[in-house]
């Protein structure tokens, strides 16, 4: 197998993982839609600092079981949380 064929194989594998990640994020947002309804009904804001910290810490603990650098996991989750809060805020204003 030549160099580019090896890369193509890995790229296909990464693309497959990326599709699975998108599917998982879509599942997460379906749950967030249900959370939004509870927050709307109970007048709870989108951003809950204690919960943000809890989610980040949970995922940092999970990262320790992998070879992924913790700072990468923290950046990814803080971005995901930030985007989720923005999504919640838009939906809560409706």
Short mmCIF file of N, CA, C and O in Angstrom, two decimals, residues 20-80:
data_model
loop_
_atom_site.label_atom_id
_atom_site.label_comp_id
_atom_site.label_asym_id
_atom_site.label_seq_id
_atom_site.Cartn_x
_atom_site.Cartn_y
_atom_site.Cartn_z
N UNK A 20 -20.49 9.45 13.21
CA UNK A 20 -21.01 8.96 14.49
C UNK A 20 -21.05 10.08 15.51
O UNK A 20 -22.01 10.19 16.28
N UNK A 21 -20.04 10.93 15.53
CA UNK A 21 -20.03 12.06 16.46
C UNK A 21 -21.19 13.02 16.18
O UNK A 21 -21.85 13.49 17.12
N UNK A 22 -21.43 13.30 14.91
CA UNK A 22 -22.55 14.18 14.55
C UNK A 22 -23.86 13.56 15.00
O UNK A 22 -24.74 14.24 15.55
N UNK A 23 -24.01 12.26 14.81
CA UNK A 23 -25.22 11.57 15.27
C UNK A 23 -25.38 11.67 16.79
O UNK A 23 -26.47 11.90 17.30
N UNK A 24 -24.28 11.53 17.51
CA UNK A 24 -24.33 11.64 18.97
C UNK A 24 -24.66 13.07 19.41
O UNK A 24 -25.44 13.27 20.36
N UNK A 25 -24.12 14.04 18.71
CA UNK A 25 -24.43 15.44 19.04
C UNK A 25 -25.91 15.71 18.75
O UNK A 25 -26.58 16.39 19.54
N UNK A 26 -26.42 15.15 17.68
CA UNK A 26 -27.84 15.30 17.37
C UNK A 26 -28.70 14.68 18.48
O UNK A 26 -29.71 15.28 18.89
N UNK A 27 -28.29 13.52 18.99
CA UNK A 27 -29.02 12.89 20.10
C UNK A 27 -28.97 13.80 21.33
O UNK A 27 -29.97 13.96 22.03
N UNK A 28 -27.81 14.38 21.58
CA UNK A 28 -27.64 15.27 22.74
C UNK A 28 -28.59 16.46 22.62
O UNK A 28 -29.23 16.86 23.58
N UNK A 29 -28.70 17.03 21.41
CA UNK A 29 -29.58 18.18 21.21
C UNK A 29 -31.05 17.80 21.33
O UNK A 29 -31.87 18.63 21.74
N UNK A 30 -31.41 16.57 21.02
CA UNK A 30 -32.79 16.12 21.24
C UNK A 30 -33.11 16.15 22.74
O UNK A 30 -34.21 16.53 23.14
N UNK A 31 -32.15 15.73 23.55
CA UNK A 31 -32.34 15.79 25.01
C UNK A 31 -32.39 17.25 25.45
O UNK A 31 -33.22 17.63 26.28
N UNK A 32 -31.52 18.07 24.89
CA UNK A 32 -31.51 19.51 25.22
C UNK A 32 -32.87 20.13 24.91
O UNK A 32 -33.37 20.96 25.69
N UNK A 33 -33.51 19.73 23.83
CA UNK A 33 -34.85 20.25 23.52
C UNK A 33 -35.84 19.93 24.64
O UNK A 33 -36.68 20.77 24.98
N UNK A 34 -35.71 18.76 25.24
CA UNK A 34 -36.59 18.42 26.36
C UNK A 34 -36.21 19.22 27.61
O UNK A 34 -37.09 19.64 28.37
N UNK A 35 -34.91 19.44 27.80
CA UNK A 35 -34.44 20.27 28.92
C UNK A 35 -35.00 21.69 28.79
O UNK A 35 -35.43 22.29 29.78
N UNK A 36 -35.01 22.20 27.58
CA UNK A 36 -35.51 23.55 27.33
C UNK A 36 -36.96 23.68 27.79
O UNK A 36 -37.34 24.69 28.39
N UNK A 37 -37.76 22.68 27.53
CA UNK A 37 -39.16 22.74 27.96
C UNK A 37 -39.27 22.82 29.48
O UNK A 37 -40.08 23.56 30.01
N UNK A 38 -38.45 22.06 30.19
CA UNK A 38 -38.45 22.10 31.65
C UNK A 38 -37.98 23.47 32.13
O UNK A 38 -38.57 24.07 33.04
N UNK A 39 -36.93 23.97 31.52
CA UNK A 39 -36.41 25.28 31.90
C UNK A 39 -37.44 26.38 31.63
O UNK A 39 -37.61 27.28 32.45
N UNK A 40 -38.11 26.30 30.50
CA UNK A 40 -39.13 27.31 30.16
C UNK A 40 -40.26 27.27 31.19
O UNK A 40 -40.68 28.30 31.71
N UNK A 41 -40.74 26.09 31.49
CA UNK A 41 -41.85 25.92 32.42
C UNK A 41 -41.49 26.43 33.83
O UNK A 41 -42.34 26.96 34.53
N UNK A 42 -40.23 26.26 34.21
CA UNK A 42 -39.81 26.61 35.57
C UNK A 42 -38.98 27.89 35.64
O UNK A 42 -38.40 28.18 36.69
N UNK A 43 -38.92 28.62 34.52
CA UNK A 43 -38.19 29.90 34.46
C UNK A 43 -36.74 29.76 34.90
O UNK A 43 -36.23 30.54 35.70
N UNK A 44 -36.08 28.74 34.35
CA UNK A 44 -34.68 28.46 34.65
C UNK A 44 -33.85 28.98 33.47
O UNK A 44 -34.20 28.72 32.32
N UNK A 45 -32.77 29.70 33.75
CA UNK A 45 -31.94 30.21 32.65
C UNK A 45 -31.19 29.09 31.92
O UNK A 45 -31.00 28.00 32.47
N UNK A 46 -30.75 29.40 30.72
CA UNK A 46 -30.01 28.42 29.92
C UNK A 46 -28.69 28.08 30.59
O UNK A 46 -28.33 26.90 30.70
N UNK A 47 -27.95 29.09 31.01
CA UNK A 47 -26.62 28.87 31.59
C UNK A 47 -26.72 28.64 33.09
O UNK A 47 -27.23 29.48 33.82
N UNK A 48 -26.25 27.49 33.52
CA UNK A 48 -26.20 27.15 34.93
C UNK A 48 -24.73 26.82 35.26
O UNK A 48 -24.26 25.71 34.99
N UNK A 49 -24.00 27.80 35.82
CA UNK A 49 -22.55 27.63 36.04
C UNK A 49 -22.16 26.35 36.77
O UNK A 49 -21.17 25.71 36.39
N UNK A 50 -22.91 25.96 37.79
CA UNK A 50 -22.56 24.73 38.52
C UNK A 50 -22.65 23.52 37.61
O UNK A 50 -21.81 22.61 37.68
N UNK A 51 -23.67 23.49 36.76
CA UNK A 51 -23.83 22.36 35.84
C UNK A 51 -22.73 22.37 34.78
O UNK A 51 -22.21 21.31 34.41
N UNK A 52 -22.36 23.55 34.31
CA UNK A 52 -21.28 23.65 33.33
C UNK A 52 -20.01 23.04 33.90
O UNK A 52 -19.36 22.19 33.27
N UNK A 53 -19.66 23.43 35.12
CA UNK A 53 -18.47 22.89 35.77
C UNK A 53 -18.57 21.38 35.95
O UNK A 53 -17.59 20.65 35.74
N UNK A 54 -19.75 20.90 36.32
CA UNK A 54 -19.96 19.47 36.52
C UNK A 54 -19.74 18.70 35.22
O UNK A 54 -19.06 17.67 35.21
N UNK A 55 -20.29 19.20 34.12
CA UNK A 55 -20.14 18.52 32.83
C UNK A 55 -18.68 18.49 32.40
O UNK A 55 -18.17 17.46 31.96
N UNK A 56 -18.00 19.62 32.56
CA UNK A 56 -16.58 19.67 32.18
C UNK A 56 -15.78 18.69 33.04
O UNK A 56 -14.97 17.91 32.52
N UNK A 57 -16.00 18.71 34.34
CA UNK A 57 -15.25 17.80 35.23
C UNK A 57 -15.55 16.34 34.92
O UNK A 57 -14.65 15.51 34.93
N UNK A 58 -16.81 16.02 34.64
CA UNK A 58 -17.17 14.64 34.27
C UNK A 58 -16.37 14.19 33.05
O UNK A 58 -15.86 13.07 33.01
N UNK A 59 -16.27 15.06 32.07
CA UNK A 59 -15.60 14.68 30.84
C UNK A 59 -14.08 14.69 30.99
O UNK A 59 -13.39 13.91 30.32
N UNK A 60 -13.55 15.50 31.88
CA UNK A 60 -12.12 15.43 32.17
C UNK A 60 -11.79 14.10 32.85
O UNK A 60 -10.76 13.48 32.54
N UNK A 61 -12.67 13.64 33.73
CA UNK A 61 -12.47 12.32 34.35
C UNK A 61 -12.52 11.22 33.28
O UNK A 61 -11.71 10.30 33.28
N UNK A 62 -13.47 11.34 32.37
CA UNK A 62 -13.56 10.37 31.28
C UNK A 62 -12.32 10.40 30.41
O UNK A 62 -11.85 9.36 29.93
N UNK A 63 -11.76 11.58 30.21
CA UNK A 63 -10.57 11.73 29.36
C UNK A 63 -9.37 11.03 29.95
O UNK A 63 -8.49 10.57 29.21
N UNK A 64 -9.32 10.92 31.26
CA UNK A 64 -8.18 10.26 31.90
C UNK A 64 -8.07 8.79 31.49
O UNK A 64 -7.01 8.20 31.58
N UNK A 65 -9.18 8.22 31.01
CA UNK A 65 -9.19 6.83 30.59
C UNK A 65 -8.74 6.68 29.14
O UNK A 65 -8.72 5.57 28.60
N UNK A 66 -8.41 7.78 28.50
CA UNK A 66 -8.03 7.78 27.09
C UNK A 66 -6.65 8.40 26.90
O UNK A 66 -6.02 8.82 27.86
N UNK A 67 -6.24 8.47 25.65
CA UNK A 67 -4.99 9.15 25.32
C UNK A 67 -5.23 10.56 24.81
O UNK A 67 -4.33 11.18 24.25
N UNK A 68 -6.45 11.06 24.96
CA UNK A 68 -6.76 12.41 24.50
C UNK A 68 -6.30 13.40 25.57
O UNK A 68 -6.63 13.23 26.74
N UNK A 69 -5.55 14.42 25.17
CA UNK A 69 -5.10 15.41 26.15
C UNK A 69 -6.30 16.08 26.84
O UNK A 69 -7.25 16.48 26.17
N UNK A 70 -6.25 16.18 28.16
CA UNK A 70 -7.38 16.78 28.89
C UNK A 70 -7.72 18.19 28.41
O UNK A 70 -8.89 18.55 28.37
N UNK A 71 -6.72 18.97 28.04
CA UNK A 71 -7.01 20.33 27.59
C UNK A 71 -7.81 20.32 26.29
O UNK A 71 -8.63 21.21 26.06
N UNK A 72 -7.63 19.29 25.48
CA UNK A 72 -8.43 19.16 24.25
C UNK A 72 -9.88 18.85 24.60
O UNK A 72 -10.80 19.46 24.05
N UNK A 73 -10.07 17.91 25.51
CA UNK A 73 -11.43 17.57 25.95
C UNK A 73 -12.11 18.79 26.56
O UNK A 73 -13.27 19.07 26.26
N UNK A 74 -11.39 19.52 27.39
CA UNK A 74 -11.99 20.70 28.02
C UNK A 74 -12.40 21.73 26.97
O UNK A 74 -13.50 22.26 27.02
N UNK A 75 -11.55 21.99 25.99
CA UNK A 75 -11.88 22.95 24.93
C UNK A 75 -13.11 22.49 24.15
O UNK A 75 -14.01 23.29 23.86
N UNK A 76 -13.13 21.21 23.79
CA UNK A 76 -14.27 20.68 23.02
C UNK A 76 -15.56 20.82 23.82
O UNK A 76 -16.58 21.29 23.30
N UNK A 77 -15.53 20.42 25.09
CA UNK A 77 -16.76 20.46 25.88
C UNK A 77 -17.19 21.89 26.19
O UNK A 77 -18.38 22.19 26.17
N UNK A 78 -16.25 22.77 26.45
CA UNK A 78 -16.63 24.17 26.71
C UNK A 78 -17.26 24.79 25.46
O UNK A 78 -18.21 25.54 25.55
N UNK A 79 -16.74 24.42 24.29
CA UNK A 79 -17.34 24.90 23.03
C UNK A 79 -18.73 24.30 22.85
O UNK A 79 -19.69 25.02 22.52
N UNK A 80 -18.86 23.00 23.09
CA UNK A 80 -20.17 22.35 22.96
C UNK A 80 -21.17 22.97 23.93
O UNK A 80 -22.32 23.27 23.56
#
